[in-house]
Coordinates of C-alpha atoms and ligand atoms in Angstrom, one line a residue:
Chain A
M6 CA 0.0 0.0 0.0
S7 CA 1.4 3.4 -1.0
Y8 CA 0.8 6.8 0.4
I9 CA 2.5 8.7 -2.4
T10 CA 0.2 11.2 -4.2
N11 CA 2.4 12.6 -6.9
L12 CA 5.7 14.3 -7.8
K13 CA 5.6 18.0 -7.3
C14 CA 8.0 20.8 -8.6
K15 CA 9.7 22.4 -5.6
E16 CA 9.8 25.7 -7.5
C17 CA 6.6 26.2 -9.4
G18 CA 4.4 23.6 -7.8
Q19 CA 3.5 21.8 -11.0
E20 CA 2.4 18.2 -10.4
Y21 CA 3.6 15.1 -12.2
P22 CA 2.7 11.4 -12.0
V23 CA 4.9 8.9 -10.0
A24 CA 7.5 8.1 -12.7
P25 CA 11.2 8.2 -13.1
L26 CA 11.3 11.9 -13.6
H27 CA 13.5 14.4 -11.7
V28 CA 13.1 17.9 -13.2
C29 CA 10.0 20.0 -13.9
E30 CA 9.4 20.3 -17.7
T31 CA 8.2 23.9 -17.2
C32 CA 10.9 25.5 -15.0
F33 CA 13.6 22.8 -14.6
G34 CA 13.1 22.9 -10.8
P35 CA 13.7 19.6 -8.9
L36 CA 10.7 17.3 -8.2
E37 CA 9.8 16.2 -4.7
V38 CA 7.6 13.2 -3.6
G39 CA 4.2 14.2 -2.2
Y40 CA 2.3 12.0 0.4
D41 CA -1.2 11.8 1.8
Y42 CA -0.3 12.7 5.4
A43 CA -3.9 12.3 6.7
K44 CA -3.9 8.7 5.5
I45 CA -0.5 8.1 7.0
R46 CA -1.5 9.6 10.3
A47 CA -4.4 7.1 10.5
A48 CA -2.2 4.1 9.5
I49 CA 0.9 4.6 11.6
S50 CA 1.7 4.6 15.3
R51 CA 4.8 4.5 17.6
E52 CA 3.8 0.9 18.7
K53 CA 3.5 -0.3 15.1
I54 CA 6.9 1.1 14.1
E55 CA 8.5 -0.3 17.2
S56 CA 7.2 -3.8 16.5
R57 CA 8.9 -3.9 13.1
P58 CA 12.4 -5.2 12.2
R59 CA 15.2 -2.8 13.1
N60 CA 15.9 -1.4 9.6
L61 CA 15.1 1.7 7.7
W62 CA 11.9 0.1 6.3
R63 CA 10.2 0.4 9.7
Y64 CA 9.1 3.9 8.5
R65 CA 7.8 2.5 5.1
E66 CA 4.6 4.6 5.1
L67 CA 6.7 7.7 4.9
L68 CA 8.9 6.3 2.1
P69 CA 8.1 6.5 -1.7
V70 CA 7.6 2.8 -2.4
D71 CA 4.5 0.8 -3.2
G72 CA 5.3 -2.8 -2.2
E73 CA 7.8 -4.7 -0.2
A74 CA 11.4 -3.6 0.2
E75 CA 13.6 -5.0 -2.5
A76 CA 16.8 -3.8 -1.0
G77 CA 18.4 -2.9 2.3
P78 CA 16.8 -5.5 4.7
H79 CA 19.6 -4.8 7.1
S80 CA 20.3 -1.1 6.3
G81 CA 19.6 1.7 8.7
F82 CA 18.7 1.6 12.4
T83 CA 22.3 2.4 13.2
P84 CA 23.2 3.3 16.8
L85 CA 22.5 6.7 18.4
V86 CA 25.4 6.9 20.8
H87 CA 25.2 9.0 24.0
C88 CA 28.7 10.4 24.1
K89 CA 29.5 10.7 27.8
R90 CA 33.3 11.0 27.5
L91 CA 33.3 13.3 24.6
G92 CA 30.4 15.3 26.2
A93 CA 32.4 15.6 29.4
E94 CA 35.4 17.1 27.5
L95 CA 33.1 19.6 25.9
G96 CA 30.9 20.3 28.9
M97 CA 27.9 18.9 27.1
K98 CA 25.4 16.7 29.0
H99 CA 23.3 15.4 26.1
L100 CA 25.6 15.0 23.2
Y101 CA 24.8 12.2 20.8
V102 CA 26.4 10.8 17.7
K103 CA 24.2 9.2 15.0
D104 CA 26.6 6.6 13.9
D105 CA 26.2 5.6 10.2
T106 CA 29.8 4.3 10.2
V107 CA 28.2 0.9 10.8
N108 CA 25.4 1.1 8.3
H109 CA 24.9 -2.3 6.4
P110 CA 26.3 -3.3 4.1
T111 CA 28.7 -0.6 2.9
L112 CA 29.4 1.5 6.1
S113 CA 27.9 4.8 5.1
Y114 CA 24.6 6.7 5.0
K115 CA 24.4 6.0 1.3
D116 CA 23.0 2.6 2.2
R117 CA 19.8 4.4 3.1
V118 CA 19.3 6.4 -0.1
V119 CA 20.4 3.5 -2.3
S120 CA 18.0 1.0 -0.6
V121 CA 15.1 3.2 -1.5
A122 CA 16.4 4.0 -5.0
I123 CA 17.0 0.3 -5.8
T124 CA 13.6 -0.7 -4.5
K125 CA 12.0 2.0 -6.6
A126 CA 14.1 0.9 -9.7
R127 CA 12.6 -2.6 -9.3
E128 CA 9.1 -1.2 -9.0
F129 CA 9.5 0.8 -12.2
G130 CA 10.8 -2.3 -14.0
F131 CA 14.4 -1.2 -14.5
T132 CA 17.0 -3.9 -15.0
T133 CA 20.1 -1.8 -14.9
V134 CA 21.1 0.7 -12.3
S135 CA 23.9 3.3 -12.4
C136 CA 25.5 6.3 -10.8
A137 CA 28.4 8.7 -11.1
S138 CA 30.5 8.6 -8.0
T139 CA 34.0 8.7 -6.6
G140 CA 33.3 6.8 -3.4
N141 CA 30.6 5.9 -1.0
L142 CA 27.7 6.1 -3.5
A143 CA 29.5 3.8 -6.0
T144 CA 30.1 1.2 -3.3
A145 CA 26.5 1.3 -2.1
V146 CA 24.9 1.1 -5.5
A147 CA 27.2 -1.8 -6.5
A148 CA 26.5 -3.7 -3.4
H149 CA 22.7 -3.2 -3.3
A150 CA 22.4 -3.9 -7.0
A151 CA 24.3 -7.2 -6.6
R152 CA 21.9 -8.4 -3.9
A153 CA 18.8 -7.3 -5.9
G154 CA 20.1 -9.1 -9.0
L155 CA 20.3 -5.9 -11.1
K156 CA 23.0 -5.0 -13.7
C157 CA 25.2 -2.1 -12.5
F158 CA 27.3 0.5 -14.3
I159 CA 29.4 2.9 -12.3
F160 CA 31.0 6.0 -13.8
M161 CA 34.1 7.7 -12.3
P162 CA 36.3 10.5 -13.4
E163 CA 39.7 9.3 -14.7
G164 CA 42.4 9.3 -12.1
V165 CA 40.3 8.1 -9.1
E166 CA 42.3 6.0 -6.6
A167 CA 42.6 2.3 -7.4
G168 CA 40.9 1.4 -4.1
K169 CA 37.7 3.1 -5.1
I170 CA 37.5 1.1 -8.3
V171 CA 38.0 -2.2 -6.3
G172 CA 35.3 -1.1 -3.9
S173 CA 32.7 -1.3 -6.7
T174 CA 34.2 -3.9 -9.1
I175 CA 34.2 -6.5 -6.3
Y176 CA 30.4 -6.6 -6.3
G177 CA 30.3 -7.3 -10.1
A178 CA 29.6 -3.8 -11.2
Q179 CA 31.1 -2.5 -14.5
V180 CA 33.2 0.5 -13.7
I181 CA 33.9 3.0 -16.4
T182 CA 36.3 5.8 -15.9
I183 CA 35.8 8.9 -18.1
R184 CA 38.5 11.1 -19.5
G185 CA 37.6 14.7 -18.9
N186 CA 36.7 17.0 -16.0
Y187 CA 33.8 16.8 -13.6
D188 CA 31.6 18.9 -15.9
D189 CA 32.2 16.4 -18.7
V190 CA 31.4 13.5 -16.5
N191 CA 28.2 15.2 -15.3
R192 CA 27.0 15.9 -18.7
L193 CA 27.8 12.5 -20.1
C194 CA 25.9 10.8 -17.3
S195 CA 22.8 12.9 -17.8
E196 CA 22.9 12.0 -21.5
I197 CA 23.3 8.3 -20.8
A198 CA 20.4 8.4 -18.3
D199 CA 18.3 9.8 -21.1
K200 CA 19.4 7.6 -23.9
Y201 CA 19.8 4.2 -22.3
G202 CA 16.8 4.2 -20.0
W203 CA 18.8 3.1 -17.0
A204 CA 17.9 3.9 -13.4
F205 CA 20.6 6.5 -12.5
V206 CA 20.0 6.6 -8.7
N207 CA 20.9 10.3 -8.4
I208 CA 19.5 11.5 -11.7
N209 CA 16.2 10.1 -12.9
L210 CA 15.5 8.4 -9.6
R211 CA 16.7 11.4 -7.5
P212 CA 13.3 12.3 -6.0
Y213 CA 12.9 8.8 -4.6
Y214 CA 16.6 8.3 -3.8
T215 CA 16.8 11.4 -1.6
E216 CA 13.7 10.4 0.3
G217 CA 15.8 7.6 1.8
A218 CA 17.8 10.2 3.7
K219 CA 14.8 11.0 5.8
T220 CA 15.3 7.7 7.7
F221 CA 18.4 9.2 9.3
G222 CA 16.1 11.8 10.9
F223 CA 13.3 9.3 11.7
E224 CA 15.7 7.1 13.6
V225 CA 17.2 10.0 15.6
A226 CA 13.7 11.0 16.8
E227 CA 12.7 7.5 17.7
Q228 CA 16.0 6.8 19.4
L229 CA 15.6 9.9 21.5
G230 CA 12.3 8.5 22.8
W231 CA 10.2 10.0 20.1
K232 CA 11.6 13.5 20.6
L233 CA 13.4 15.9 18.3
P234 CA 16.8 17.1 19.3
D235 CA 17.4 20.8 20.1
H236 CA 20.2 20.8 17.6
I237 CA 21.4 18.5 14.8
V238 CA 24.6 19.1 12.8
V239 CA 24.6 17.6 9.3
P240 CA 27.4 17.5 6.7
T241 CA 26.6 19.1 3.3
A242 CA 28.0 17.8 0.0
G243 CA 25.4 17.7 -2.8
G244 CA 22.8 18.9 -0.3
T245 CA 20.7 15.7 -0.1
I246 CA 20.7 14.8 3.5
L247 CA 20.2 18.1 5.4
P248 CA 16.9 19.2 3.9
K249 CA 15.6 15.6 4.2
V250 CA 16.4 15.4 7.9
A251 CA 14.5 18.6 8.3
K252 CA 11.7 17.2 6.2
A253 CA 11.7 14.0 8.3
F254 CA 11.3 15.9 11.6
K255 CA 8.5 18.0 10.2
E256 CA 6.7 14.8 8.9
L257 CA 6.9 13.1 12.3
K258 CA 5.1 16.1 13.7
E259 CA 2.6 16.2 10.8
V260 CA 1.6 12.5 11.3
G261 CA 1.5 12.9 15.1
L262 CA 4.5 10.7 16.1
V263 CA 6.3 13.5 17.9
K264 CA 5.3 16.7 19.6
G265 CA 7.2 19.4 21.3
P266 CA 9.8 22.1 20.7
E267 CA 11.3 23.0 17.4
F268 CA 14.7 21.8 16.3
K269 CA 17.6 23.8 14.8
I270 CA 19.6 22.3 12.0
Y271 CA 23.2 23.2 11.1
S272 CA 25.3 22.6 8.0
A273 CA 28.9 21.5 8.1
Q274 CA 31.3 21.8 5.2
A275 CA 35.0 21.4 4.7
A276 CA 36.7 24.8 4.4
G277 CA 38.2 23.6 1.1
S278 CA 34.7 23.0 -0.4
A279 CA 32.2 25.3 1.4
P280 CA 30.0 27.1 -1.2
V281 CA 26.9 26.7 0.9
I282 CA 28.5 28.1 4.1
H283 CA 29.9 31.1 2.1
A284 CA 26.3 31.9 0.9
L285 CA 24.9 31.3 4.4
H286 CA 27.5 33.6 6.0
K287 CA 27.0 36.3 3.3
G288 CA 23.2 36.1 3.7
V289 CA 22.6 35.4 0.0
D290 CA 20.6 32.8 -1.9
L291 CA 22.9 32.2 -4.8
I292 CA 25.6 29.6 -4.3
T293 CA 28.8 30.4 -6.2
P294 CA 30.5 27.1 -7.2
V295 CA 34.0 26.4 -5.9
K296 CA 36.8 24.1 -6.9
P297 CA 37.1 21.6 -4.0
D298 CA 40.4 21.2 -2.2
T299 CA 40.1 19.2 1.0
I300 CA 40.9 15.8 2.5
A301 CA 37.1 15.3 3.0
K302 CA 36.7 13.8 -0.5
S303 CA 33.2 12.3 0.2
I304 CA 31.8 15.8 0.7
A305 CA 34.0 17.7 -1.8
I306 CA 31.2 18.9 -4.1
G307 CA 31.9 22.4 -5.4
N308 CA 28.5 22.9 -7.0
P309 CA 25.8 21.2 -4.8
A310 CA 22.6 20.3 -6.7
D311 CA 20.5 21.0 -3.6
G312 CA 22.6 23.6 -1.9
Y313 CA 19.8 26.2 -2.1
Y314 CA 17.5 23.8 -0.2
V315 CA 20.1 23.4 2.5
L316 CA 20.2 27.2 3.0
R317 CA 16.5 27.3 3.1
A318 CA 16.1 24.5 5.7
V319 CA 18.9 25.9 7.9
R320 CA 17.4 29.4 7.9
E321 CA 13.8 28.2 8.4
S322 CA 14.9 26.3 11.5
G323 CA 16.9 29.2 12.9
G324 CA 20.1 27.2 12.7
W325 CA 23.4 28.1 11.3
G326 CA 26.5 26.5 9.8
D327 CA 30.3 26.6 9.6
S328 CA 33.3 25.1 7.9
A329 CA 36.3 23.3 9.2
T330 CA 39.9 23.2 7.9
D331 CA 41.7 20.0 7.1
P332 CA 43.7 20.1 10.3
E333 CA 40.5 20.7 12.3
I334 CA 38.9 17.8 10.6
I335 CA 41.7 15.5 11.5
E336 CA 41.8 16.6 15.1
A337 CA 38.1 16.0 15.4
I338 CA 38.4 12.5 13.8
K339 CA 41.0 11.7 16.5
L340 CA 39.0 13.2 19.3
L341 CA 35.9 11.1 18.4
A342 CA 38.0 8.0 18.1
R343 CA 39.9 8.4 21.4
T344 CA 36.8 9.4 23.5
E345 CA 34.0 7.3 22.0
G346 CA 35.8 4.6 20.0
I347 CA 34.2 5.6 16.8
F348 CA 36.4 6.1 13.7
A349 CA 34.7 8.5 11.2
E350 CA 35.7 9.4 7.7
P351 CA 36.7 13.0 7.1
A352 CA 33.0 14.0 6.5
G353 CA 32.3 13.0 10.1
G354 CA 35.4 14.8 11.3
T355 CA 34.0 17.9 9.6
T356 CA 30.6 17.6 11.3
L357 CA 32.2 17.2 14.7
A358 CA 34.7 20.0 14.2
V359 CA 31.8 22.3 13.2
A360 CA 29.8 21.2 16.2
L361 CA 32.8 22.1 18.4
K362 CA 32.8 25.6 16.9
L363 CA 29.0 26.0 17.4
I364 CA 29.4 25.1 21.0
K365 CA 32.3 27.6 21.4
Q366 CA 30.2 30.3 19.7
G367 CA 27.5 29.7 22.3
R368 CA 24.9 28.7 19.6
I369 CA 24.7 25.3 21.3
K370 CA 24.3 25.4 25.1
P371 CA 25.7 22.7 27.5
D372 CA 22.3 21.3 28.6
E373 CA 20.7 21.1 25.1
T374 CA 20.2 17.8 23.3
T375 CA 22.6 17.9 20.4
V376 CA 23.1 15.3 17.6
V377 CA 26.3 15.1 15.5
S378 CA 25.7 13.2 12.2
I379 CA 28.5 10.8 11.3
T380 CA 27.8 9.6 7.8
G381 CA 30.7 7.3 6.9
N382 CA 33.4 5.1 8.2
G383 CA 37.1 6.0 8.7
Y384 CA 38.4 2.5 7.6
K385 CA 37.6 3.5 4.0
T386 CA 39.8 6.6 4.2
L387 CA 42.8 5.6 6.2
E388 CA 45.1 7.6 3.9
A389 CA 43.4 10.9 5.1
V390 CA 44.7 10.5 8.6
A391 CA 47.7 8.2 8.2
G392 CA 50.2 11.2 8.2
A393 CA 48.7 12.6 11.4
I394 CA 49.0 9.6 13.6
E395 CA 51.8 8.7 16.1
R396 CA 54.2 6.2 14.9
P397 CA 54.5 2.9 16.8
F398 CA 57.6 2.2 19.0
V399 CA 59.8 -0.6 17.7
I400 CA 61.6 -2.8 20.3
D401 CA 63.4 -6.2 20.3
A402 CA 61.5 -9.1 21.8
R403 CA 63.1 -8.8 25.3
L404 CA 61.2 -7.8 28.5
G405 CA 64.1 -5.5 29.5
E406 CA 63.5 -3.5 26.4
F407 CA 59.9 -3.1 27.1
D408 CA 60.6 -2.2 30.8
A409 CA 62.9 0.6 29.6
L410 CA 60.4 1.9 27.1
F411 CA 57.6 1.8 29.6
E412 CA 59.8 3.8 32.1
R413 CA 60.5 6.3 29.4
L414 CA 56.9 6.7 28.6
G415 CA 56.4 8.1 32.1
D416 CA 53.8 5.6 33.4
G417 CA 56.4 3.3 34.8
K418 CA 56.5 4.6 38.4
R419 CA 52.8 4.6 38.8
A420 CA 52.6 1.0 37.4
A421 CA 55.3 -0.2 39.7
A422 CA 53.7 1.4 42.8
S423 CA 50.3 -0.1 42.2
A424 CA 51.8 -3.6 41.6
Chain B
M26 CA 23.4 16.4 -38.6
E27 CA 21.2 15.1 -35.7
R28 CA 19.6 17.9 -33.7
I29 CA 19.5 17.6 -30.0
H30 CA 18.0 19.4 -27.0
E31 CA 20.1 20.2 -23.9
R32 CA 19.2 22.0 -20.7
Y33 CA 21.4 24.3 -18.8
Y34 CA 21.6 26.9 -16.1
L35 CA 23.5 30.0 -17.1
S36 CA 24.7 32.3 -14.4
Y37 CA 26.0 35.7 -15.2
P38 CA 28.2 37.8 -12.9
R39 CA 27.0 41.3 -12.2
A40 CA 29.2 42.9 -14.9
L41 CA 27.5 40.9 -17.6
I42 CA 23.9 41.3 -16.6
K43 CA 23.3 44.2 -19.1
E44 CA 25.0 42.5 -22.0
P45 CA 22.8 40.9 -24.7
I46 CA 24.5 37.5 -24.4
L47 CA 21.7 35.4 -25.7
Y48 CA 21.4 37.6 -28.8
H49 CA 25.0 37.1 -29.6
L50 CA 24.6 33.4 -29.0
V51 CA 21.9 33.1 -31.6
K52 CA 23.8 35.2 -34.2
K53 CA 27.0 33.4 -33.8
F54 CA 25.9 29.8 -33.5
D55 CA 22.4 29.7 -35.1
L56 CA 21.0 28.0 -32.0
I57 CA 17.3 27.8 -31.1
F58 CA 16.8 28.4 -27.4
N59 CA 13.9 28.4 -25.0
I60 CA 14.1 30.2 -21.7
R61 CA 12.3 28.4 -18.9
G62 CA 13.1 30.6 -15.9
A63 CA 15.2 33.6 -15.0
S64 CA 16.1 35.6 -12.0
V65 CA 18.3 38.5 -11.5
S66 CA 19.6 39.6 -8.1
E67 CA 22.1 42.3 -7.1
E68 CA 25.0 39.9 -7.5
M69 CA 24.1 37.8 -10.5
G70 CA 21.6 36.7 -13.1
L71 CA 20.5 33.1 -13.5
V72 CA 18.7 31.7 -16.6
A73 CA 17.4 28.2 -17.1
V74 CA 17.5 27.6 -20.9
E75 CA 17.0 24.7 -23.4
F76 CA 19.2 24.8 -26.5
E77 CA 18.3 23.0 -29.7
G78 CA 20.9 22.5 -32.3
T79 CA 23.6 20.0 -33.4
R80 CA 26.0 18.6 -30.9
D81 CA 28.8 20.6 -32.4
Q82 CA 26.8 23.9 -32.4
I83 CA 25.9 23.4 -28.7
E84 CA 29.4 22.5 -27.7
R85 CA 30.9 25.5 -29.4
A86 CA 28.3 27.8 -27.9
I87 CA 29.1 26.6 -24.4
V88 CA 32.8 27.2 -25.0
W89 CA 32.0 30.7 -26.1
L90 CA 29.7 31.4 -23.2
R91 CA 32.3 30.3 -20.7
S92 CA 35.0 32.4 -22.4
S93 CA 32.6 35.4 -22.0
G94 CA 32.4 34.8 -18.3
V95 CA 29.1 33.0 -18.1
T96 CA 28.9 29.8 -15.9
V97 CA 27.3 27.0 -17.7
E98 CA 26.0 24.0 -15.8
P99 CA 23.7 21.1 -16.7
I100 CA 20.5 21.4 -14.8
E101 CA 21.4 18.3 -12.7
K102 CA 24.5 20.3 -11.6
N103 CA 26.9 17.9 -9.9
V104 CA 25.8 14.3 -10.2
I105 CA 29.1 12.8 -9.0
E106 CA 28.6 12.0 -5.3
Ligands
LIG17 ZN1 8.5 23.8 -12.0

């Protein structure tokens, strides 16, 4: 049973049938899925959701699919970690990390959006799925396509690291690298989507794909005991996740699953790729594209497709945003790892580094419930921090050598006294 | 030559807002274009436009627009994630 009513242009409001379309024919504005919220309100309850399997499909009434999930039976419902040690360092009592480093099966938030896109691709009758990606999206599409038995083509710009290619090819995807710059790759992919009739998850399936990002927000609210946080900090790359988390929170109110105070939402970008933050700080609507230069590759998008909607969601909520430099990002990755045992990719370091700034600026207060969104796993980007990590000590296999080293490290006396 | 349709956003910096860019475009490259939306603010002008022409005409037109200082992007903007 589906609760989708139509696709609707976010700019001019023109309505379209539920089909693999992504832009308005009249004004080229992006299309958004519409739902019958009155019907959903009558069909859904906290108890019903809580009785379902712990995956992202427990919110299926608010997702744009008609039938059963065809992908992602173990995706989503990642931990919301109450960060007591990190919180103590920062003087924050109710600091949480929403931890998509452990999303199934490819360790990033992309497992959410791709689960929904692949399910929709099956419903529309597509047999081939595709995307253009340099990282997490490619891996997620390749893995979910494999399990769903769909053919998969992945496009990457030439010169991408060998590891990225392995991460998709291993699942049986056909990887094609394209000579040319990012603009050329973008244009070619749009043309292929048109001509070959494939399901490009973030082109012709984009309205459905992006809806999957709402589940990040639904889970945060449910895991806080059906409450919205006071603050949530979200990374911004193409601009998919932030507006959808805001939409998720609003929908939960709309269908009666949560009540209570408003949330504020904050955008985090790497300083080397911060077009949305520039516009936010300048107070303008137009986002001027930049050439990305940052270690946070998974969020290095210089010309975000949905950047404008990020600005709008941030401003509407009364939130704010900031950027973090590469050294700040690395420090934040290390801080999260040593206090909470969570190893985030640079996108997550960016989010935490920005959260630290917002706390310092007094925008986030010590007793307010704050969620930091960690969207991907550090094991995939070891090279980003490898140079910033202490080297191991090397000793011969003799106890005396270790005793001497331990003494030198300064903990020797304490250890001996307590023995 | 096969004629194709392609859709783009053109953004003009402030200095170019008063220039008849699209007029020059038609004269130089014999393109058909169809404007779907436009907005002009203090800092820049933004036009959503569909070009109709041969692949070669459109490609040369884009090169010329860029050399004139106009930013040309497919309406999907960045699809690489
Ligand atoms: Zn429209």
